[in-house]
PDB file of C-alpha atoms in Angstrom:
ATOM      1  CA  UNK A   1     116.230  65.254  85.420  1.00  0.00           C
ATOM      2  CA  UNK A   2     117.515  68.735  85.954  1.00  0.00           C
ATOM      3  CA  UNK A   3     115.027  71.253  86.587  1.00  0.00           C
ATOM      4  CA  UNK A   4     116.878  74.030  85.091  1.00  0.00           C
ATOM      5  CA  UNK A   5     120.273  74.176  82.567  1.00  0.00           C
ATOM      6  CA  UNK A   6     122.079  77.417  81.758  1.00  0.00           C
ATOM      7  CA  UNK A   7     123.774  77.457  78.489  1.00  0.00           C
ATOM      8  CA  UNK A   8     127.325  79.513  79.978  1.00  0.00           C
ATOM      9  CA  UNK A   9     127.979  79.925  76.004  1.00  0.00           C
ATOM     10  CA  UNK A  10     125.103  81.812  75.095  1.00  0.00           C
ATOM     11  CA  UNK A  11     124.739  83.809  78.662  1.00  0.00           C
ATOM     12  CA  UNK A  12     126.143  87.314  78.614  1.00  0.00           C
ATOM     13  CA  UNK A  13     125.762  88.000  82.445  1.00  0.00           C
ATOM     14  CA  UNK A  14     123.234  90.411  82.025  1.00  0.00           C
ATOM     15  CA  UNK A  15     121.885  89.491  85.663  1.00  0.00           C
ATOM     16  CA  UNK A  16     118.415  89.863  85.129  1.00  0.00           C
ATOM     17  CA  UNK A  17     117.542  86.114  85.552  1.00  0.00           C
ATOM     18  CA  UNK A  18     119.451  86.832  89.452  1.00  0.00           C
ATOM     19  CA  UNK A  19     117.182  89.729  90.371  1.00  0.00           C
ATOM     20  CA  UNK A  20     113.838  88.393  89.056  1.00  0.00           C
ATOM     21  CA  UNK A  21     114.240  84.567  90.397  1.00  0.00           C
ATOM     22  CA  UNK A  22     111.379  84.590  93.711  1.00  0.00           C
ATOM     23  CA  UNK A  23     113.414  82.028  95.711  1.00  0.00           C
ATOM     24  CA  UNK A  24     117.023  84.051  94.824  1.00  0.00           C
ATOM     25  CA  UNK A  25     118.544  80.823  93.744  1.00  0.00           C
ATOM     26  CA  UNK A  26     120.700  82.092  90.754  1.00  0.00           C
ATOM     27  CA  UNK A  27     123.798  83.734  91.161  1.00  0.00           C
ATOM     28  CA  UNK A  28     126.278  85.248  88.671  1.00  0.00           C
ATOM     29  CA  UNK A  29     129.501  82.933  88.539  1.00  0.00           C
ATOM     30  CA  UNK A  30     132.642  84.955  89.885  1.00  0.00           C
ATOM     31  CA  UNK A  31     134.540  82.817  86.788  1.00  0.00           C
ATOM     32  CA  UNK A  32     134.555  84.701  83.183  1.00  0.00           C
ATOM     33  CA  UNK A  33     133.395  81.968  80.329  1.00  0.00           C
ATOM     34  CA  UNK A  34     135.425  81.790  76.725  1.00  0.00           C
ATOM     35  CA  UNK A  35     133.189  84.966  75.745  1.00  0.00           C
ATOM     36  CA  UNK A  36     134.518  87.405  78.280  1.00  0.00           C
ATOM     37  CA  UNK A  37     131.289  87.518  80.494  1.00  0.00           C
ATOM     38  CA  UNK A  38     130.731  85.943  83.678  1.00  0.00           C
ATOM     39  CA  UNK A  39     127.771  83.901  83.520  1.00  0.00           C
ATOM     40  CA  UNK A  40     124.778  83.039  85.882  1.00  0.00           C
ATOM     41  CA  UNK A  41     124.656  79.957  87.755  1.00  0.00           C
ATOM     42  CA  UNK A  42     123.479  77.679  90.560  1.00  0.00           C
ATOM     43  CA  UNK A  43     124.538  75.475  93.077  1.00  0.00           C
ATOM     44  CA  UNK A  44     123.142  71.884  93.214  1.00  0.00           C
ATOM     45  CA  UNK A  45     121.913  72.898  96.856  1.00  0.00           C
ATOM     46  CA  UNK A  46     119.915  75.561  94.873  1.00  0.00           C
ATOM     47  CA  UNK A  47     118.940  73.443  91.886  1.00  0.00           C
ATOM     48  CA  UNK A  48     117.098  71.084  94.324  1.00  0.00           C
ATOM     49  CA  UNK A  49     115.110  74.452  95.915  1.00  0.00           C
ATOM     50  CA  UNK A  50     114.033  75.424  92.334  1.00  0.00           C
ATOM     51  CA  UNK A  51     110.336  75.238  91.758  1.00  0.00           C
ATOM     52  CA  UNK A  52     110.957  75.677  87.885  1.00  0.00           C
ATOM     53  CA  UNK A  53     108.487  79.061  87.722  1.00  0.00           C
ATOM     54  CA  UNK A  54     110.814  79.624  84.926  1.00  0.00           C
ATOM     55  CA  UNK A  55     110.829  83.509  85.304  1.00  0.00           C
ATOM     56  CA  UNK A  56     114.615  83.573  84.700  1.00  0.00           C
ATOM     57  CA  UNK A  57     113.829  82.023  81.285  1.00  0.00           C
ATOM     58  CA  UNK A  58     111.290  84.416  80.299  1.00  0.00           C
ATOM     59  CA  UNK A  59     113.623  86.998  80.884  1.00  0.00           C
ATOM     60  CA  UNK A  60     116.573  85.628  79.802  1.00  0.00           C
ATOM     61  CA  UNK A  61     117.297  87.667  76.432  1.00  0.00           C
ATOM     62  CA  UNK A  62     119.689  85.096  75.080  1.00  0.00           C
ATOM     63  CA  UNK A  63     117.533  82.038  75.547  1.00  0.00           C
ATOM     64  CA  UNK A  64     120.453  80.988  77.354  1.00  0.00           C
ATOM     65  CA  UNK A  65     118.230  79.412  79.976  1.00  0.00           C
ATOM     66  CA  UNK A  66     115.827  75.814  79.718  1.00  0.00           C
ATOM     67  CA  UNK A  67     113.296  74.774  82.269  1.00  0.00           C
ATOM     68  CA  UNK A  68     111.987  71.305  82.650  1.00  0.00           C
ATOM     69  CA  UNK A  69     108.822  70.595  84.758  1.00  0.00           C
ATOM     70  CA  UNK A  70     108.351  67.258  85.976  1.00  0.00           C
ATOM     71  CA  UNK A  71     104.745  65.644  84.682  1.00  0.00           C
ATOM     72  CA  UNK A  72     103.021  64.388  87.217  1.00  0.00           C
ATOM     73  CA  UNK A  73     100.293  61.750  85.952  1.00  0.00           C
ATOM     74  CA  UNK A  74      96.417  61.486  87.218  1.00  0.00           C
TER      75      UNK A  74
END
């Protein structure tokens, strides 16, 4: 399961999911999506460092962002 999926056609590039990640695992992509914005992104090196805090969705203003958080049973 993927700890974190960016929707590229909702996210407007605002960068604000880059600067408030603690780790600095996000990136914005150098590639402009069918919208005319160049959307965040991360590597699968990256994805595997995440520690799904979910900040970056918090702060994402177009929801573009979805953190999963693996249940861990007693």
């Amino acid at each position: 399961m993927k700890k974190l999926t960016i929707d590229e056609t909702y996210c407007k590039g605002c960068g604000l999911c880059v600067d408030v990640c603690p780790k600095g695992l996000l990136a914005l992509c150098e590639e402009i999506n069918r919208l005319g914005f160049t959307p965040a992104t991360i590597s699968p090196e990256n994805l595997e460092a995440c520690v799904s805090c979910a900040l970056c969705a918090q702060v994402c203003p177009d929801v573009a962002i979805r953190v999963a958080r693996e249940v861990k049973e007693k």
